[in-house]
mmCIF file of C-alpha atoms in Angstrom:
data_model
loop_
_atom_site.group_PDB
_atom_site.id
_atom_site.type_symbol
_atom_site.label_atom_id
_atom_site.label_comp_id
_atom_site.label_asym_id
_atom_site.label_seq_id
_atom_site.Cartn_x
_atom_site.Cartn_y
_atom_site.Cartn_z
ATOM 1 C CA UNK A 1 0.000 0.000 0.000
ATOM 2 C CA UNK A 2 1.791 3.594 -1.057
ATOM 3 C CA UNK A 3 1.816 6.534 1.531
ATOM 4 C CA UNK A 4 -1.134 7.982 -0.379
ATOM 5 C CA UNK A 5 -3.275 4.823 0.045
ATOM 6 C CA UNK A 6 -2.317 4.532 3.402
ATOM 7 C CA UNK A 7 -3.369 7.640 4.589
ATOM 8 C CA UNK A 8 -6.541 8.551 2.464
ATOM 9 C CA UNK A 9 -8.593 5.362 2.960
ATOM 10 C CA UNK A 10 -11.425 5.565 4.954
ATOM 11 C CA UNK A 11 -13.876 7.914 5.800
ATOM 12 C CA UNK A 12 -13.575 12.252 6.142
ATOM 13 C CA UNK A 13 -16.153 15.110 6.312
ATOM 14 C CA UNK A 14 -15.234 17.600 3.532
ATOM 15 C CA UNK A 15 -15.913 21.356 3.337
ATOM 16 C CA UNK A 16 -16.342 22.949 0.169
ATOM 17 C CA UNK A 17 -16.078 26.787 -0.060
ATOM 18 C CA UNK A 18 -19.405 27.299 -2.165
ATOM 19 C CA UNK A 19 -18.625 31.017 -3.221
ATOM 20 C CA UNK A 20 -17.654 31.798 0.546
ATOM 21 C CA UNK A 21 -20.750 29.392 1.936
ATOM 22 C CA UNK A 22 -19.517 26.359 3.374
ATOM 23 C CA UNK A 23 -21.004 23.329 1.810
ATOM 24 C CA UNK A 24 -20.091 20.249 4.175
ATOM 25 C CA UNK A 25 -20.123 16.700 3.037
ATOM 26 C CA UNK A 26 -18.811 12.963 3.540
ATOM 27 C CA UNK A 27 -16.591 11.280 1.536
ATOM 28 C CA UNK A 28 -14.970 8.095 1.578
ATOM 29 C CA UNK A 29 -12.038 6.373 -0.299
ATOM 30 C CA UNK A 30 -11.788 2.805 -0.694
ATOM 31 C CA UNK A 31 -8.388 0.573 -0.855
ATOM 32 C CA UNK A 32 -9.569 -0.379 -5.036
ATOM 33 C CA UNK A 33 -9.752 3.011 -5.902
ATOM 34 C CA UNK A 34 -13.401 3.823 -5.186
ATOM 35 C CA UNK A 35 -14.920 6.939 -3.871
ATOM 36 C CA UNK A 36 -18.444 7.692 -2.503
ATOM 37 C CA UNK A 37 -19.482 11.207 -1.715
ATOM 38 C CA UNK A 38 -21.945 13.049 -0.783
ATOM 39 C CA UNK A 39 -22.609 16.904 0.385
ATOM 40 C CA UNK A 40 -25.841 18.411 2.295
ATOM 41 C CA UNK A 41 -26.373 21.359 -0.997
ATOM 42 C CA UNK A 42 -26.911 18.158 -3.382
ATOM 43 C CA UNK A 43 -29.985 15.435 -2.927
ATOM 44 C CA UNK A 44 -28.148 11.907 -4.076
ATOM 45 C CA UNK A 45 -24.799 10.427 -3.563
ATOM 46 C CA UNK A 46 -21.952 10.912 -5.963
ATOM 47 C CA UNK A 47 -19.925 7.448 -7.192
ATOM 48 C CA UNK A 48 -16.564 7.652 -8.575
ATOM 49 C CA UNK A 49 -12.738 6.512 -8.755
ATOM 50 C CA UNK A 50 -9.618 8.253 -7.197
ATOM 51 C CA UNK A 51 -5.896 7.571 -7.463
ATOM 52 C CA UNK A 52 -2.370 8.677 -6.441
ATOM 53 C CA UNK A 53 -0.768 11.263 -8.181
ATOM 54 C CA UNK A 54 2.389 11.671 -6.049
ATOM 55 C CA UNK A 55 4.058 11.332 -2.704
ATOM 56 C CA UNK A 56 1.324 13.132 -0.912
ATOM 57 C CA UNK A 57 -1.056 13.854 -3.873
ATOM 58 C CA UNK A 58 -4.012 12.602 -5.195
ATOM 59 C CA UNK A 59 -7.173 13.362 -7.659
ATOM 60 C CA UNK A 60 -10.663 12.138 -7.844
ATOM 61 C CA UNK A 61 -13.618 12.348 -9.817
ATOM 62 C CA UNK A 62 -17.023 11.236 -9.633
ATOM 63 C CA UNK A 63 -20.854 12.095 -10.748
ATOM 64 C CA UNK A 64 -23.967 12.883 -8.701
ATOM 65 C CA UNK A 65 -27.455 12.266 -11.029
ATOM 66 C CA UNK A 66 -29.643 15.349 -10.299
ATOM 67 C CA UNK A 67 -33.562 14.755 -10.085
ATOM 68 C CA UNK A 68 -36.489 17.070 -9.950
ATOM 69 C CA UNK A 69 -38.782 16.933 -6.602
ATOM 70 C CA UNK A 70 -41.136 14.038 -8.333
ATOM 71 C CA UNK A 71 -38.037 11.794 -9.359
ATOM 72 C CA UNK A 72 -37.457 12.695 -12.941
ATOM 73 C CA UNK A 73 -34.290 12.746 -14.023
ATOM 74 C CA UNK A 74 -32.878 16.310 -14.706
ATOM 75 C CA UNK A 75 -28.511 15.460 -15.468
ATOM 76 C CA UNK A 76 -26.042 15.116 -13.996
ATOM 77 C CA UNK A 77 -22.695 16.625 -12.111
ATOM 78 C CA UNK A 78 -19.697 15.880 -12.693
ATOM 79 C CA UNK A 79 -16.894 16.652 -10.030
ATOM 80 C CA UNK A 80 -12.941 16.802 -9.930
ATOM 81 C CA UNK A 81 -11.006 17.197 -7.091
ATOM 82 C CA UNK A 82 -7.442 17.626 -6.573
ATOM 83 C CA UNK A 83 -6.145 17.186 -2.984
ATOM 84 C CA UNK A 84 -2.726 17.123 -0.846
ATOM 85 C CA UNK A 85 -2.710 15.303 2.374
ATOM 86 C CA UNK A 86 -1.573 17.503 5.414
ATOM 87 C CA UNK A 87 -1.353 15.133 8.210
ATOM 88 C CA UNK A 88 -2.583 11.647 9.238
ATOM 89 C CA UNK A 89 -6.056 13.377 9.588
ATOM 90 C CA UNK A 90 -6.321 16.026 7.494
ATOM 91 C CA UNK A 91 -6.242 16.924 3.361
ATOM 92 C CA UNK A 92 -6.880 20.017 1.558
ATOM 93 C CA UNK A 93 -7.578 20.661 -1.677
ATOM 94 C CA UNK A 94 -9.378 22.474 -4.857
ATOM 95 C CA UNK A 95 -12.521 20.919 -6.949
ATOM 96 C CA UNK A 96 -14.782 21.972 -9.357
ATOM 97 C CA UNK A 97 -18.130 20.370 -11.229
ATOM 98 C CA UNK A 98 -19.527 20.679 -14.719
ATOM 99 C CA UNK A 99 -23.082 20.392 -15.235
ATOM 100 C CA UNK A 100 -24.893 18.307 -18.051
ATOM 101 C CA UNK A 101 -28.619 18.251 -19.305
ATOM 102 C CA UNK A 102 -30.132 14.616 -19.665
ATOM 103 C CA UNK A 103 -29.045 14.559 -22.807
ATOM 104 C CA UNK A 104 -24.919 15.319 -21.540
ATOM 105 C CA UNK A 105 -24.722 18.725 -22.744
ATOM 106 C CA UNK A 106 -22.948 21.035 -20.504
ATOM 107 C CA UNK A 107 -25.023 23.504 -19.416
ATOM 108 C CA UNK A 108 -22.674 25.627 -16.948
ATOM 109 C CA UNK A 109 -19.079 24.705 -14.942
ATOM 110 C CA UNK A 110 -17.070 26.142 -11.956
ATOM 111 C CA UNK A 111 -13.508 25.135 -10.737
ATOM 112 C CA UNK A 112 -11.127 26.280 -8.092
ATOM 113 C CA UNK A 113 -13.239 25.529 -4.816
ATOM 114 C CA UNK A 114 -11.215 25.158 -1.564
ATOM 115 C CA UNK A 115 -11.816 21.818 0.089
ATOM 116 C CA UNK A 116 -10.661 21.348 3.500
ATOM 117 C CA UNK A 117 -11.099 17.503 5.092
ATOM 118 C CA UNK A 118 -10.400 15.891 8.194
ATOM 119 C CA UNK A 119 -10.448 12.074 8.943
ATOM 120 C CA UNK A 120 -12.932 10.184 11.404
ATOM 121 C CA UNK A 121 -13.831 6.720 12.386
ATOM 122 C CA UNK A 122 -12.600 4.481 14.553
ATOM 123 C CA UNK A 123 -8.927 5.160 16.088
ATOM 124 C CA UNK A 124 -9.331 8.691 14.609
#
């Protein structure tokens, strides 16, 4: 298992800087590579894959399906996020999401967000 691996599995509440309104959320990383995600400004879960991109670096990406208030199916977000781990307990980083239609045009985009996360579970 690399140092990134090591550290970044598990499970860490995230703080997005929404346009200077904090937009909290849960994330966690999984030894294969997966990542589940979710934040309390969006109404589903977001699935997706990260990885290792250095010593202390690492990206991930994953979508969130959007839905109206009966259900229907409205698009789609898709998120990046780039991230450096701080400590044992702590990463910070920047993300940004484009935004598709149902039919996967992109309708609008921001990048650049401060994310600040910090590690919980058991032993933490």
């Amino acid at each position: 298992m690399n140092t990134v691996q090591a550290q970044l599995v598990g499970s860490w509440t995230t703080e997005l800087d929404n346009d200077g309104t904090p937009a909290l959320g849960l994330v966690a990383f999984s030894a294969d590579g997966g990542v589940t995600s979710t934040q309390l400004n969006t109404k589903h879960i977001g699935l997706g894959t990260w990885r290792a991109t250095g010593a202390t670096t690492f990206e991930y990406a994953f979508h969130i399906l959007a839905s109206d208030d009966e259900g229907k199916h409205v698009g789609e977000a898709r998120i990046h996020v780039e991230g450096e781990i701080v400590d044992d307990g702590t990463w910070v980083g920047t993300g940004g999401a484009t935004f598709y239609n149902p039919e996967g045009k992109s309708l609008r985009g921001h990048g650049g967000s401060k994310v600040v996360a910090k590690k919980f579970g058991i032993g933490k």
